Amino acid sequence: MSEGSKGSSLAFGQVVIGPPGSGKTTYCQGMQEFLGRVGRKVTVVNLDPANEAMPYQCAVDIAELITLPDVMENLKLGPNGGLIYCMEYLEANFDWLQEKLAAFRGHYYLFDCPGQVELYTHHDALKNVFAQLAKWNFRLAAVHLVDSHYCTDPGKFISVLCTSLSTMLHVELPHVNVLSKMDLIEQYGKLAFNLDYYTEVLDLSYLVDHLASDPFFRNYRRLNEKLVEVIEDYSLVSFVPLNVQDKESMRQVMQAVDKANGYSFGDEEHRSLEALMSAAVGADFHFTSTLAVQEKYVQSQDKAVEEQVMDL
């Protein structure tokens, strides 16, 4: 994996990013187990210096280089400033990362990243780390996790769309946006629209109209309209629904990521033409995966209504 070496083999993987509590570590654990069962040799790299209890098998841990508690104690920094310092320190020590990764050639990589949003929207340290990995012939896709409960609040969902768009433009990697914790979505409240409205990010004017019914957001209608225009003008953001405990849901996300980083078109494992085309076309997997989750969501809603009727 020497820099600039054209002859070295490609390495594929995912950088798992997203805000705190979005399920990045749980995703890495689930995807490590899932990919292991389909025959891939998976290496998980923990790049979060604040991640102390890791449920997955961690092959490379940034804690061997630097930890957030040490930085906060020695440099008297807060958690946000400490995380930024840790990422800058990692950027200054590429040789350490290269040496660690070299021991796992031929593996598929999962990079568990910190949960500080600034690192993906305007700070350059992690972006430069990803760029360096690309020079080492890594073909990576960013998996951006967003908690699905934001769908139940139109104001928060518009905020999430803006953050996702900003992240996509700044990180400069093939991007797969994921709505995580879909198995818990019914606990957050009823959705204003069908699930595919949120995953495909359809006509957002309906969302603005829905916000206008709230006396608080009515005063900010013009601002919301302009934010929605920016999102729709770029037309880049869409989501794949994910339930980590559902194998079919994990398979759909895996296909989306394999298409994004190019793994689908490689020869790392035997794949039939049918499997290759289903990943390459990608036109129907969004629909089928969303439909499956939508059916489960509607069924749970119907069941809740029936229970309320029975109680009456």
C-alpha angles and dihedrals in degrees: 000000000000114000113268094008106147094184097059117103122257121258120207129204153126133261106211111210138163144114123304115288095018092120103258097145092043089050092052090051093048095044092047090055093043096049090045090058092053090053106263123136102232128198119191116207116196110211094167109101090194094055106105105155108050116181093196131072103269116204098177121029125187087210086080087064104032140343131208096231091055092049093048092048099043100037097032092234129150122241095269096046089043093055092050090050091050092053091048089050090052089050089053091051103052090142091065092052093045092051092050095048093047089070091066104051114161093028130119111242132220114190112200104205133195121272099234109121094206090066089066102035106047114343115097105206099089091036088057091048090055090047090052091051088054089055087055088058096260113151104204137177123200113234105200111196121205123182108248092222088082088073090071092062115056093200093053091044092057088049090051091050091053092048092048092049092048090049093050092051095045103041092049097206131121101277137216115183113204131196101215131200094033089158088067100044095102089060091063097058140269119315118240091221138019116288094250088063088066099038095048093035094227127186102338094195087086088058091052090050090050090051091050089065088069111083091218097052093040089080091056099048095118091050091050091047091054092047090051090049091055092051093047094044091059091040092193106118123093132138140226113213115233137195106177091203093056115083095203091052090051090049092053092052091046090054092050092051093044089054092047098051095036098247090127090065097048132088098237092118136009112271129174120236089248093056091046093051093046089056095040097050094043091176098119106032093076089053097045095045093047091046092053093051091043091055092051090047093050091046091053090049092049090049091052091051091049091051090051090051091049091051089055 
